[in-house]
Amino acid sequence: MVFTSTLATSAVAAAALLSSLSSAAPAGVMSKVRRDLKFGFGSEKVRGVNLGGWLVLEPWITPSIFEATPDNVVDEYTYGAQYVWDTDRLRDHWNTWITEDDFAEMKSAGLNFARLPIGYWSVIGGYGAPYVYGAYDYVGKAVGWAEAHGIQLMLDLHGAPRSQNGFDNSGQLGEVHWTEGDSIDLTRKALNKIRDDFANKPSISAIELVNEPLGPALNMDT
């Protein structure tokens, strides 16, 4: 993955926010745990792929899911608001978009790394937001498939509460309200659960704190 200087700066700022902001709830506190590296960063070349469109919907990646929906369905938030009762369609997608065969194909193609985007709502629930739940079960499947086929994974918190960038890939297209209200506490809670569930797995080499936070639109003085 290649980051522009703007995104890299925003990512650093996001890390600072997550580590330094005061937390109103103990569940939101991020504890530090030191672990040995499982991949030779700096000595081994990363040959990887992003597993986009699987556990976080993006209309440009999976247009077929959005083709038969009303015009106001533009992201996973509005999809859930329209179809929160219909889990079968998304479960069919989760079951088929990425499978173990894809991990075997990655290995045969010489890849050694994959990035897996996930939304906070799949990890800890939407806290009132109308998302369809169930995607987190497939993170466990991916972790097992990666281990079986010698692929290292980066688990990526792609969508943060109240949207960290206003893009559809955050789960909610529109205004940016991450850092407001309880959004930082919920972000920490999601990251802690991802860490507790998967950091010790042999195939997990990295956890991305948050994808593409839009620094200029965020309140860095919270």
CSV table of C-alpha atoms in Angstrom, one decimal, residues 18-172:
chain,number,residue,atom,x,y,z
A,18,LEU,CA,-6.5,7.4,20.0
A,19,SER,CA,-3.6,7.1,22.4
A,20,SER,CA,-3.9,10.5,24.1
A,21,LEU,CA,-7.6,11.5,24.4
A,22,SER,CA,-9.1,11.0,27.8
A,23,SER,CA,-11.7,8.2,28.0
A,24,ALA,CA,-15.0,8.5,29.9
A,25,ALA,CA,-15.4,4.7,30.1
A,26,PRO,CA,-12.9,2.1,31.1
A,27,ALA,CA,-13.9,0.0,28.1
A,28,GLY,CA,-12.5,2.7,25.9
A,29,VAL,CA,-9.0,2.7,27.3
A,30,MET,CA,-6.4,1.2,25.0
A,31,SER,CA,-3.9,-0.9,26.9
A,32,LYS,CA,-0.4,-1.4,25.6
A,33,VAL,CA,0.8,-5.0,24.9
A,34,ARG,CA,4.3,-5.6,23.4
A,35,ARG,CA,4.5,-8.5,21.0
A,36,ASP,CA,7.2,-9.8,18.8
A,37,LEU,CA,6.9,-9.1,15.0
A,38,LYS,CA,5.6,-12.0,12.9
A,39,PHE,CA,6.8,-10.6,9.6
A,40,GLY,CA,10.2,-9.3,8.6
A,41,PHE,CA,9.3,-5.7,7.9
A,42,GLY,CA,12.3,-3.9,6.6
A,43,SER,CA,14.0,-7.1,5.4
A,44,GLU,CA,11.1,-9.0,3.6
A,45,LYS,CA,9.2,-7.4,0.8
A,46,VAL,CA,5.4,-7.1,1.3
A,47,ARG,CA,3.6,-8.6,-1.7
A,48,GLY,CA,0.0,-8.0,-0.8
A,49,VAL,CA,-3.5,-7.4,-1.8
A,50,ASN,CA,-6.5,-5.6,-0.2
A,51,LEU,CA,-9.6,-7.6,0.4
A,52,GLY,CA,-11.9,-4.7,-0.3
A,53,GLY,CA,-15.7,-4.9,-0.8
A,54,TRP,CA,-16.0,-8.0,1.3
A,55,LEU,CA,-16.8,-7.1,4.9
A,56,VAL,CA,-17.2,-3.4,4.3
A,57,LEU,CA,-19.5,-2.5,1.3
A,58,GLU,CA,-18.2,0.0,-1.2
A,59,PRO,CA,-20.5,0.7,-4.2
A,60,TRP,CA,-17.7,1.0,-6.7
A,61,ILE,CA,-16.3,-2.4,-5.7
A,62,THR,CA,-19.6,-4.3,-5.4
A,63,PRO,CA,-22.0,-2.3,-7.6
A,64,SER,CA,-24.3,-5.4,-8.0
A,65,ILE,CA,-25.4,-5.1,-4.3
A,66,PHE,CA,-26.5,-1.5,-4.9
A,67,GLU,CA,-28.0,-1.8,-8.4
A,68,ALA,CA,-31.5,-2.8,-7.3
A,69,THR,CA,-31.7,-0.5,-4.2
A,70,PRO,CA,-33.4,2.9,-3.9
A,71,ASP,CA,-31.3,5.9,-4.9
A,72,ASN,CA,-30.8,6.9,-1.3
A,73,VAL,CA,-28.9,3.7,-0.5
A,74,VAL,CA,-25.3,4.8,-1.1
A,75,ASP,CA,-23.3,3.1,1.6
A,76,GLU,CA,-23.5,0.4,4.3
A,77,TYR,CA,-25.3,2.7,6.7
A,78,THR,CA,-28.1,3.5,4.3
A,79,TYR,CA,-28.2,-0.1,3.1
A,80,GLY,CA,-28.7,-1.3,6.6
A,81,ALA,CA,-31.4,1.3,7.2
A,82,GLN,CA,-33.3,-0.1,4.2
A,83,TYR,CA,-32.6,-3.8,4.6
A,84,VAL,CA,-31.7,-4.3,8.3
A,85,TRP,CA,-34.2,-7.2,8.4
A,86,ASP,CA,-32.6,-8.9,5.4
A,87,THR,CA,-29.4,-10.6,6.5
A,88,ASP,CA,-29.5,-13.4,3.8
A,89,ARG,CA,-28.3,-11.2,0.9
A,90,LEU,CA,-25.2,-9.9,2.7
A,91,ARG,CA,-24.5,-13.4,4.1
A,92,ASP,CA,-24.6,-14.7,0.6
A,93,HIS,CA,-22.1,-12.0,-0.3
A,94,TRP,CA,-19.8,-12.7,2.7
A,95,ASN,CA,-19.9,-16.5,1.8
A,96,THR,CA,-18.8,-16.0,-1.8
A,97,TRP,CA,-16.9,-12.8,-2.3
A,98,ILE,CA,-13.7,-14.1,-0.6
A,99,THR,CA,-13.2,-17.8,0.1
A,100,GLU,CA,-10.4,-20.1,1.2
A,101,ASP,CA,-9.7,-20.7,-2.5
A,102,ASP,CA,-8.7,-17.1,-2.8
A,103,PHE,CA,-6.1,-17.4,-0.1
A,104,ALA,CA,-4.7,-20.5,-1.9
A,105,GLU,CA,-4.6,-18.5,-5.1
A,106,MET,CA,-2.8,-15.6,-3.4
A,107,LYS,CA,-0.1,-18.0,-2.2
A,108,SER,CA,0.3,-19.6,-5.6
A,109,ALA,CA,0.7,-16.1,-7.1
A,110,GLY,CA,3.6,-15.4,-4.8
A,111,LEU,CA,1.7,-13.0,-2.4
A,112,ASN,CA,2.5,-13.0,1.3
A,113,PHE,CA,0.2,-10.4,2.8
A,114,ALA,CA,-3.4,-9.2,2.7
A,115,ARG,CA,-5.3,-6.3,4.2
A,116,LEU,CA,-8.7,-7.0,5.6
A,117,PRO,CA,-11.1,-4.0,6.1
A,118,ILE,CA,-13.8,-4.3,8.8
A,119,GLY,CA,-16.3,-1.7,10.1
A,120,TYR,CA,-16.5,-0.9,13.8
A,121,TRP,CA,-20.2,-1.9,13.8
A,122,SER,CA,-19.3,-5.5,12.9
A,123,VAL,CA,-16.9,-5.7,15.8
A,124,ILE,CA,-18.9,-4.1,18.7
A,125,GLY,CA,-22.3,-3.3,17.2
A,126,GLY,CA,-23.6,-0.1,15.7
A,127,TYR,CA,-24.8,1.6,19.0
A,128,GLY,CA,-28.0,2.6,17.4
A,129,ALA,CA,-26.7,2.8,13.8
A,130,PRO,CA,-28.7,0.6,11.4
A,131,TYR,CA,-26.1,-1.8,10.1
A,132,VAL,CA,-26.6,-5.4,9.2
A,133,TYR,CA,-24.5,-7.5,11.5
A,134,GLY,CA,-22.6,-10.8,10.9
A,135,ALA,CA,-19.4,-9.8,9.1
A,136,TYR,CA,-17.2,-10.3,12.1
A,137,ASP,CA,-17.6,-14.0,11.9
A,138,TYR,CA,-15.8,-14.0,8.6
A,139,VAL,CA,-12.7,-12.3,10.1
A,140,GLY,CA,-12.1,-15.4,12.1
A,141,LYS,CA,-12.5,-17.5,8.9
A,142,ALA,CA,-10.0,-15.2,7.1
A,143,VAL,CA,-7.5,-15.5,9.9
A,144,GLY,CA,-7.7,-19.3,9.8
A,145,TRP,CA,-7.4,-19.4,6.0
A,146,ALA,CA,-4.4,-17.0,6.0
A,147,GLU,CA,-2.6,-19.2,8.5
A,148,ALA,CA,-3.4,-22.4,6.5
A,149,HIS,CA,-1.9,-20.9,3.4
A,150,GLY,CA,1.0,-18.9,4.7
A,151,ILE,CA,-0.5,-15.4,4.3
A,152,GLN,CA,0.0,-12.6,6.8
A,153,LEU,CA,-2.9,-10.3,7.6
A,154,MET,CA,-3.4,-6.7,8.5
A,155,LEU,CA,-6.7,-6.2,10.1
A,156,ASP,CA,-7.9,-2.7,9.2
A,157,LEU,CA,-10.6,-0.7,11.1
A,158,HIS,CA,-12.0,0.7,7.9
A,159,GLY,CA,-15.1,2.4,9.3
A,160,ALA,CA,-15.0,4.3,12.6
A,161,PRO,CA,-18.0,5.6,14.5
A,162,ARG,CA,-19.5,8.8,13.1
A,163,SER,CA,-17.3,8.5,10.0
A,164,GLN,CA,-13.6,9.4,10.0
A,165,ASN,CA,-13.6,10.7,6.5
A,166,GLY,CA,-17.1,11.1,5.1
A,167,PHE,CA,-16.5,8.6,2.4
A,168,ASP,CA,-18.7,5.6,1.6
A,169,ASN,CA,-15.8,3.3,2.6
A,170,SER,CA,-16.2,4.5,6.2
A,171,GLY,CA,-19.7,3.0,6.2
A,172,GLN,CA,-21.4,6.4,6.1
